[in-house]
PDB file of C-alpha atoms in Angstrom:
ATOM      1  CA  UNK D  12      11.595 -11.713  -4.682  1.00  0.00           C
ATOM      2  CA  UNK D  13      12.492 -13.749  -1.783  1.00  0.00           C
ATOM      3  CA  UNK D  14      13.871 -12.448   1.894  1.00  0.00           C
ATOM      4  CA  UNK D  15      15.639 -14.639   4.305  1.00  0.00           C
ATOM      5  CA  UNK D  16      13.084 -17.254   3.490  1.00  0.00           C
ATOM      6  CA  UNK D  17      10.030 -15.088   3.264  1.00  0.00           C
ATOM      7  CA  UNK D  18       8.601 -14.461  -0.355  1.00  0.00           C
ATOM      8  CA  UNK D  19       7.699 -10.563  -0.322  1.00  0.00           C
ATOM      9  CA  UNK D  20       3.967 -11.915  -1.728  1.00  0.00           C
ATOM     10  CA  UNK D  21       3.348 -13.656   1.458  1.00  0.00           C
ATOM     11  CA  UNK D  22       4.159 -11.043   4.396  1.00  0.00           C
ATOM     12  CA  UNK D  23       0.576 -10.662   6.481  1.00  0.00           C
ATOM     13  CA  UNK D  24       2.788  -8.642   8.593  1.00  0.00           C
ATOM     14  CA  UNK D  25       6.319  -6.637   9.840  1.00  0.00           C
ATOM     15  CA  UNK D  26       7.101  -5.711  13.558  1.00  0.00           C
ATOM     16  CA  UNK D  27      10.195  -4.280  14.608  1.00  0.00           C
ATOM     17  CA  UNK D  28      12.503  -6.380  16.888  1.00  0.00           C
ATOM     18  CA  UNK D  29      16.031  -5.397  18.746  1.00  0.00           C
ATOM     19  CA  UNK D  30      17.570  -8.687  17.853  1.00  0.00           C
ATOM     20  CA  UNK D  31      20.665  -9.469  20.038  1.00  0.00           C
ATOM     21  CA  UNK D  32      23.990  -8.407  18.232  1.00  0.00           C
ATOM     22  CA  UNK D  33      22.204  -7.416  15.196  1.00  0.00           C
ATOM     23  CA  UNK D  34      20.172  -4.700  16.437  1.00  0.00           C
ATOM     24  CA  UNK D  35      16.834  -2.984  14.909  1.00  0.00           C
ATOM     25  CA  UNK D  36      15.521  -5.671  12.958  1.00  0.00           C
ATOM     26  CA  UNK D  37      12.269  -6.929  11.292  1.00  0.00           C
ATOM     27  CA  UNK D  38      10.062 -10.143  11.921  1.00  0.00           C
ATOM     28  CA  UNK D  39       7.966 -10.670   9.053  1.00  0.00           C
ATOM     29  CA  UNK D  40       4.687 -13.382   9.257  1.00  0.00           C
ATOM     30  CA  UNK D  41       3.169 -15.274   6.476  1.00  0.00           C
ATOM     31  CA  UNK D  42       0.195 -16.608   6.116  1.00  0.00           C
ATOM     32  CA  UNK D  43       1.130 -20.126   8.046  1.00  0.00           C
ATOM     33  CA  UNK D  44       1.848 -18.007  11.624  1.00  0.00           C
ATOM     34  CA  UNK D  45       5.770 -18.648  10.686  1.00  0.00           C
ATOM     35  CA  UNK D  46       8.274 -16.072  11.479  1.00  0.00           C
ATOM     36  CA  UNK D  47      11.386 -14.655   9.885  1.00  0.00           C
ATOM     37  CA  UNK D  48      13.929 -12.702  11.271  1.00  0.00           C
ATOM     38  CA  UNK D  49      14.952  -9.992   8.227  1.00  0.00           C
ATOM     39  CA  UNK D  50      17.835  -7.845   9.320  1.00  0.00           C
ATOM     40  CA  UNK D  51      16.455  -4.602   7.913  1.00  0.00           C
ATOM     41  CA  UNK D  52      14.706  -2.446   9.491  1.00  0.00           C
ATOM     42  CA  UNK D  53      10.836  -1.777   9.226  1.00  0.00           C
ATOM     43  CA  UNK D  54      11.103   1.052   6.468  1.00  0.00           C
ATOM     44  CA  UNK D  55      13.540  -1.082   4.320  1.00  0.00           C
ATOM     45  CA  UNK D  56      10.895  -4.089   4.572  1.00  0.00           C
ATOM     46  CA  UNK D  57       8.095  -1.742   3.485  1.00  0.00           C
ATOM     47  CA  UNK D  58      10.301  -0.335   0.774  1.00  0.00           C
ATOM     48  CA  UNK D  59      10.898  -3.107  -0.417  1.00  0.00           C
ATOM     49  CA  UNK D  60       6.953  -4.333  -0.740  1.00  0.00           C
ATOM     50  CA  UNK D  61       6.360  -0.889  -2.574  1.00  0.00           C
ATOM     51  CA  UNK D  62       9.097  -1.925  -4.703  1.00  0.00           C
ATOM     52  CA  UNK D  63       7.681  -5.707  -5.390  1.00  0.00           C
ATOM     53  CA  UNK D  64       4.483  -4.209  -6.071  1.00  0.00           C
ATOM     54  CA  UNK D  65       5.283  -1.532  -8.091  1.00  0.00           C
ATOM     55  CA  UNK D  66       3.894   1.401  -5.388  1.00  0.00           C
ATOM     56  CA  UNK D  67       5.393   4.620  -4.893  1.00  0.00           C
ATOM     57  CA  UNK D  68       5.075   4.623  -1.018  1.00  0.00           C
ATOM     58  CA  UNK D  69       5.100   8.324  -0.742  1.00  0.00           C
ATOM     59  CA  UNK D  70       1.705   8.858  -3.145  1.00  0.00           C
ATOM     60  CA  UNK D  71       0.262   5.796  -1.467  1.00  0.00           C
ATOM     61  CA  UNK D  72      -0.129   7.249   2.229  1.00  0.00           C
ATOM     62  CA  UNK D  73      -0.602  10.926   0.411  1.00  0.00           C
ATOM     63  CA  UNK D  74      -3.592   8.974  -1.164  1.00  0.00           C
ATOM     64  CA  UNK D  75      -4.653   7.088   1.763  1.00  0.00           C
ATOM     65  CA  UNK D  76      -4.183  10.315   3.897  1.00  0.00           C
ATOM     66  CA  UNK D  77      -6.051  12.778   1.715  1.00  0.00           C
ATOM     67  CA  UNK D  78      -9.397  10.309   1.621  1.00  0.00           C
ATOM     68  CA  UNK D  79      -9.373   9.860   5.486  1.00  0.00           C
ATOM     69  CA  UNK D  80      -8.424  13.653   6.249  1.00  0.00           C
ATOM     70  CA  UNK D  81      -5.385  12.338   8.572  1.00  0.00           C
ATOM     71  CA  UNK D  82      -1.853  13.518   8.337  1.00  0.00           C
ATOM     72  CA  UNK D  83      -0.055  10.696  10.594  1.00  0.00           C
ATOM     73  CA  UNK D  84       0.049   7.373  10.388  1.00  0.00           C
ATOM     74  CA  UNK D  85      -2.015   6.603   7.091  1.00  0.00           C
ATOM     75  CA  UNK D  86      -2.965   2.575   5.800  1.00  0.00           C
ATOM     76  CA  UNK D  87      -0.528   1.908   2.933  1.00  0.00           C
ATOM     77  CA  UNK D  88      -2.240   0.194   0.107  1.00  0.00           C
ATOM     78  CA  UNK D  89      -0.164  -2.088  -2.062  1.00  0.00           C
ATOM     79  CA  UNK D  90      -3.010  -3.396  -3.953  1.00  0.00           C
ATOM     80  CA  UNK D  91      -7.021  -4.222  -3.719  1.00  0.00           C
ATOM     81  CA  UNK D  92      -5.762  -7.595  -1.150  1.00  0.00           C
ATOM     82  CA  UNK D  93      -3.029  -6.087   0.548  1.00  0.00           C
ATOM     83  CA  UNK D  94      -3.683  -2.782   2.658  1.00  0.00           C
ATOM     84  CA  UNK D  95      -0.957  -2.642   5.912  1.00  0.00           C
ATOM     85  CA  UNK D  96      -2.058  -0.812   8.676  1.00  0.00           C
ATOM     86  CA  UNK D  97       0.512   0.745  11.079  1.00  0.00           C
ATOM     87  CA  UNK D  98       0.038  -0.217  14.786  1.00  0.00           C
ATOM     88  CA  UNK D  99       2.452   0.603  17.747  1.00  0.00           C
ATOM     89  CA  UNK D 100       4.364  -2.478  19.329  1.00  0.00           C
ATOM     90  CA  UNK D 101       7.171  -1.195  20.489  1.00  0.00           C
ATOM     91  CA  UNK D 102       9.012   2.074  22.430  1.00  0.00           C
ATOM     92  CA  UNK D 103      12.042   3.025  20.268  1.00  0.00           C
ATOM     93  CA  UNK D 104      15.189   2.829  22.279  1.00  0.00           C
ATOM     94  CA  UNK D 105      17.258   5.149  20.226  1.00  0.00           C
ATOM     95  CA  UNK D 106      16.615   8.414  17.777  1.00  0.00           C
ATOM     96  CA  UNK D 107      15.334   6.587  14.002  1.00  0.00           C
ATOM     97  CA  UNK D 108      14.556   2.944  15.532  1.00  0.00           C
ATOM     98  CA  UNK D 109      11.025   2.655  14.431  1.00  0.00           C
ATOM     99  CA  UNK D 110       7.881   1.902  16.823  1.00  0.00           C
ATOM    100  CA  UNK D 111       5.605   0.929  14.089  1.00  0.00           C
ATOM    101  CA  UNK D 112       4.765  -2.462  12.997  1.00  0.00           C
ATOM    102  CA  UNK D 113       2.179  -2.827   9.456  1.00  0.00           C
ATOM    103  CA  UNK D 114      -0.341  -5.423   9.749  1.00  0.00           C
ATOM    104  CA  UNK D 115      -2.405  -6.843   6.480  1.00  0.00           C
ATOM    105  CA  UNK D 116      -6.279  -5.852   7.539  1.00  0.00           C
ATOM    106  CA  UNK D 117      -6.896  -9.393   5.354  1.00  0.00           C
ATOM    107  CA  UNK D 118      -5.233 -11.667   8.410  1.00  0.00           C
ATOM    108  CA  UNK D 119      -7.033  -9.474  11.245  1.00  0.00           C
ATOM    109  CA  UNK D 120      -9.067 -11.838  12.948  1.00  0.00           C
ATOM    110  CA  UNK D 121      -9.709  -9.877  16.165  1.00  0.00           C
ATOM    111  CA  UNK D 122      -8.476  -7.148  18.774  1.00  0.00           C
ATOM    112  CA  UNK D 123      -8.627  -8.077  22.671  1.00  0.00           C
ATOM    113  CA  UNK D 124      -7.533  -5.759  25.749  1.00  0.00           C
ATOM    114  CA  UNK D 125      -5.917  -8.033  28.109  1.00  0.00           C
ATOM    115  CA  UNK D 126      -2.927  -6.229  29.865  1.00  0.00           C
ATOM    116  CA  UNK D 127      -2.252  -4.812  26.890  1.00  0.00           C
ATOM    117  CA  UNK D 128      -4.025  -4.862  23.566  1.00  0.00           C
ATOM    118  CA  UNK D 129      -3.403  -7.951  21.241  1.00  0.00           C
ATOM    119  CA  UNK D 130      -4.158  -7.888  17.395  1.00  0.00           C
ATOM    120  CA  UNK D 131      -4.356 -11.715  16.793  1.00  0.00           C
ATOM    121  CA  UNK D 132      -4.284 -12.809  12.865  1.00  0.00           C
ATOM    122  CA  UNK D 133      -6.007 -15.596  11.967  1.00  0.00           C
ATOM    123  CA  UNK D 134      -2.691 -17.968  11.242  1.00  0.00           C
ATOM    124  CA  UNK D 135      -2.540 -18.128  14.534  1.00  0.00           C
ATOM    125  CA  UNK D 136      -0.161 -15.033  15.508  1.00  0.00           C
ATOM    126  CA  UNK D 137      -0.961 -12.518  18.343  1.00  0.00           C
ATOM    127  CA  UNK D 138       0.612  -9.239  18.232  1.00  0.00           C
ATOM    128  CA  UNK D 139       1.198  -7.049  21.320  1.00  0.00           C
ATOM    129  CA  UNK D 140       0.570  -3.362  20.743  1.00  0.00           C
ATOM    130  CA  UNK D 141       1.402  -0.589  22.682  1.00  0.00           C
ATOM    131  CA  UNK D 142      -2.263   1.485  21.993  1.00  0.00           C
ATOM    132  CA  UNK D 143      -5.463   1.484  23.078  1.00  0.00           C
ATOM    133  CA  UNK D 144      -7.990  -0.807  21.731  1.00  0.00           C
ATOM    134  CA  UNK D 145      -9.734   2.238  20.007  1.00  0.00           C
ATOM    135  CA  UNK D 146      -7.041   3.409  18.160  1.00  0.00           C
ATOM    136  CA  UNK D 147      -5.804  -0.022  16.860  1.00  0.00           C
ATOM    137  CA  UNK D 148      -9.284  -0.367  15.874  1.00  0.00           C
ATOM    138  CA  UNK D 149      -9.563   3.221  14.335  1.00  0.00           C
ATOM    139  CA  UNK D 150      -6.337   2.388  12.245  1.00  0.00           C
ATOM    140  CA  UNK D 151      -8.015  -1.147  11.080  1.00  0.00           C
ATOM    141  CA  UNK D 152     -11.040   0.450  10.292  1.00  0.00           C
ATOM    142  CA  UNK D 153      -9.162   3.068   8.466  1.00  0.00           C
ATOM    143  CA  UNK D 154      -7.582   0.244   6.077  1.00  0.00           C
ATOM    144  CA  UNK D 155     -10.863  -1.019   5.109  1.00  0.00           C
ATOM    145  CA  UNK D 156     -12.256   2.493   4.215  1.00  0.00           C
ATOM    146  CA  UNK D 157      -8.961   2.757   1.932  1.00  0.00           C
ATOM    147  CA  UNK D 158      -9.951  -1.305   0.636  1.00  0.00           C
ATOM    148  CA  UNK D 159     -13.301   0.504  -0.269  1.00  0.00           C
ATOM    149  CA  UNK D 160     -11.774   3.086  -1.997  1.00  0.00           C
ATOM    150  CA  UNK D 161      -8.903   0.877  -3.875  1.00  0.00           C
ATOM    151  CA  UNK D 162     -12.116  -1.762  -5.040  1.00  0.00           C
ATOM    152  CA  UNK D 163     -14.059   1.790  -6.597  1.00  0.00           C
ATOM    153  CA  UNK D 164     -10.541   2.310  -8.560  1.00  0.00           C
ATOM    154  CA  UNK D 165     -10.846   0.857 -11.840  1.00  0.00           C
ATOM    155  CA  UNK D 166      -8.508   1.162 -15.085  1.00  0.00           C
ATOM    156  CA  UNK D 167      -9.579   2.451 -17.711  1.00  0.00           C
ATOM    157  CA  UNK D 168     -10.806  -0.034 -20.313  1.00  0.00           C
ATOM    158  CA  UNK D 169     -11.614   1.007 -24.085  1.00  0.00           C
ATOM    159  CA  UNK D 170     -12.382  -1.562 -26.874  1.00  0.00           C
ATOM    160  CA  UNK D 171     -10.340  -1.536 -29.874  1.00  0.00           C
ATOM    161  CA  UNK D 172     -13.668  -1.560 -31.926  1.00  0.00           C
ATOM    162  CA  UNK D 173     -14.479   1.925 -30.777  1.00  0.00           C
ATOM    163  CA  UNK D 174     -10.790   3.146 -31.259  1.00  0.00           C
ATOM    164  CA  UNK D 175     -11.346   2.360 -34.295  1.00  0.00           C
ATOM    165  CA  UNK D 176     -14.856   2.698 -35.466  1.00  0.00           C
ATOM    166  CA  UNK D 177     -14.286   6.081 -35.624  1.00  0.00           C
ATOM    167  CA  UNK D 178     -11.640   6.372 -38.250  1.00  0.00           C
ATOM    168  CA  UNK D 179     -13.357   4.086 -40.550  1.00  0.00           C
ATOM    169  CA  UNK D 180     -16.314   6.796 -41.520  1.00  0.00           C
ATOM    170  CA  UNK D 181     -15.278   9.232 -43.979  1.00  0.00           C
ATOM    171  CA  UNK D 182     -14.620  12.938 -43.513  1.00  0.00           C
ATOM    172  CA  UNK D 183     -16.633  15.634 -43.401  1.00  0.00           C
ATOM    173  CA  UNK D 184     -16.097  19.649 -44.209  1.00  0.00           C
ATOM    174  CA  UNK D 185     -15.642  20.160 -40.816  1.00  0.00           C
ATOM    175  CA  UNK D 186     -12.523  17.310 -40.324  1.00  0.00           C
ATOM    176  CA  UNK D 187     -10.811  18.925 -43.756  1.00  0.00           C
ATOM    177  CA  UNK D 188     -11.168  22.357 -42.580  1.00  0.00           C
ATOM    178  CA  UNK D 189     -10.033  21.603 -39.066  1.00  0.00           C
ATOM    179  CA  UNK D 190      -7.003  19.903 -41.078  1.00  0.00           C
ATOM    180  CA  UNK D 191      -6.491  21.887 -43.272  1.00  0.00           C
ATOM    181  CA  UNK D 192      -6.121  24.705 -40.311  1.00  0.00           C
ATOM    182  CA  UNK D 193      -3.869  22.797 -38.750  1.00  0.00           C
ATOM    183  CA  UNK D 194      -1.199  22.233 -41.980  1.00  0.00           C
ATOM    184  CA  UNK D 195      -0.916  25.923 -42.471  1.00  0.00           C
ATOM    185  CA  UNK D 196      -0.320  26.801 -38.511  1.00  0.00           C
ATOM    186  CA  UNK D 197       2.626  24.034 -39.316  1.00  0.00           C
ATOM    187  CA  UNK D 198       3.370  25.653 -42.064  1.00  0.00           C
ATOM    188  CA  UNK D 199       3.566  29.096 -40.769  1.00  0.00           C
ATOM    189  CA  UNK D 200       6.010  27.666 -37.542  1.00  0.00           C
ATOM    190  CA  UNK D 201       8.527  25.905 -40.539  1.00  0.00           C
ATOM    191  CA  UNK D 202       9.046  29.492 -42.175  1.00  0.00           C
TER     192      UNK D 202
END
């Protein structure tokens, strides 16, 4: 699914912008330090990534949130490569304008406190937050405790040979008992 430009796959990250006669906007990054200006706001943009990658946004930061004992401002994990983190860049000039940008902890490169504190990704971008080096790197660290976490996850995997290695032995007693148990409880619920 494509964006103004932007693939959904390749955002590294989403900061809020008031663009002039638009309003509350989004700049997206990809992985080449280019920008795109998406006229959505942040929570629409990260919508729509839960939506491309099949996340329920809600469980995700209930998930990340009950792992790192924090109730505000959780990592969101998308998938084992993409965890945002949620930084401040911004001061919100009306009631629902956001103040949050997400940043990919995969495209961190480093934090530096200059005047103010400055994630810079390693295409190149530098992103101006609004907290203190600590807590930007609190929330990074944060994401890579939930990356831990998401690697540990693994489906469940069975081989068909043991589905069905089972059936192919043949019954005992105990199976035609427990069946035939089972016929007359059915039996019992038809009458």
């Amino acid at each position: 699914m494509k964006t103004n430009g932007i693939a959904l796959e390749d955002i590294v990250a989403i900061v809020p912008k008031y663009i002039e006669l638009r309003g509350n906007c989004t700049i997206a990054y990809d992985p080449e330090g280019q920008s795109y200006e998406i006229y959505r706001t942040v929570s629409t943009v990260l919508n729509w990534l839960a939506e491309y990658y099949l996340v329920d946004l809600r469980a995700a930061r209930g998930f990340s949130a009950n792992i790192l004992a924090i109730r505000n401002l959780p990592p969101i994990p998308f998938n084992m490569e993409n965890v945002f983190v949620p930084v401040k860049v911004r001061k919100p000039l009306f009631r629902n304008d956001g103040s949050f940008g997400y940043v990919n902890i995969e495209y961190v490169e480093d934090i530096m406190e200059e005047d103010a504190t400055y994630i810079n990704l390693n295409n190149g971008v530098s992103i101006r937050c609004l907290c203190s080096l600590p807590t930007v790197s609190r929330h990074i660290r944060n994401g890579h405790i939930i990356k831990k976490f998401w690697e540990g996850r693994s489906p469940v995997q069975t081989e068909e040979t043991d589905l069905y290695g089972e059936y192919n032995q043949p019954a005992t007693k105990w199976d035609i008992a427990l069946l035939r148990e089972e016929i007359m409880k059915m039996r019992e619920t038809i009458r």
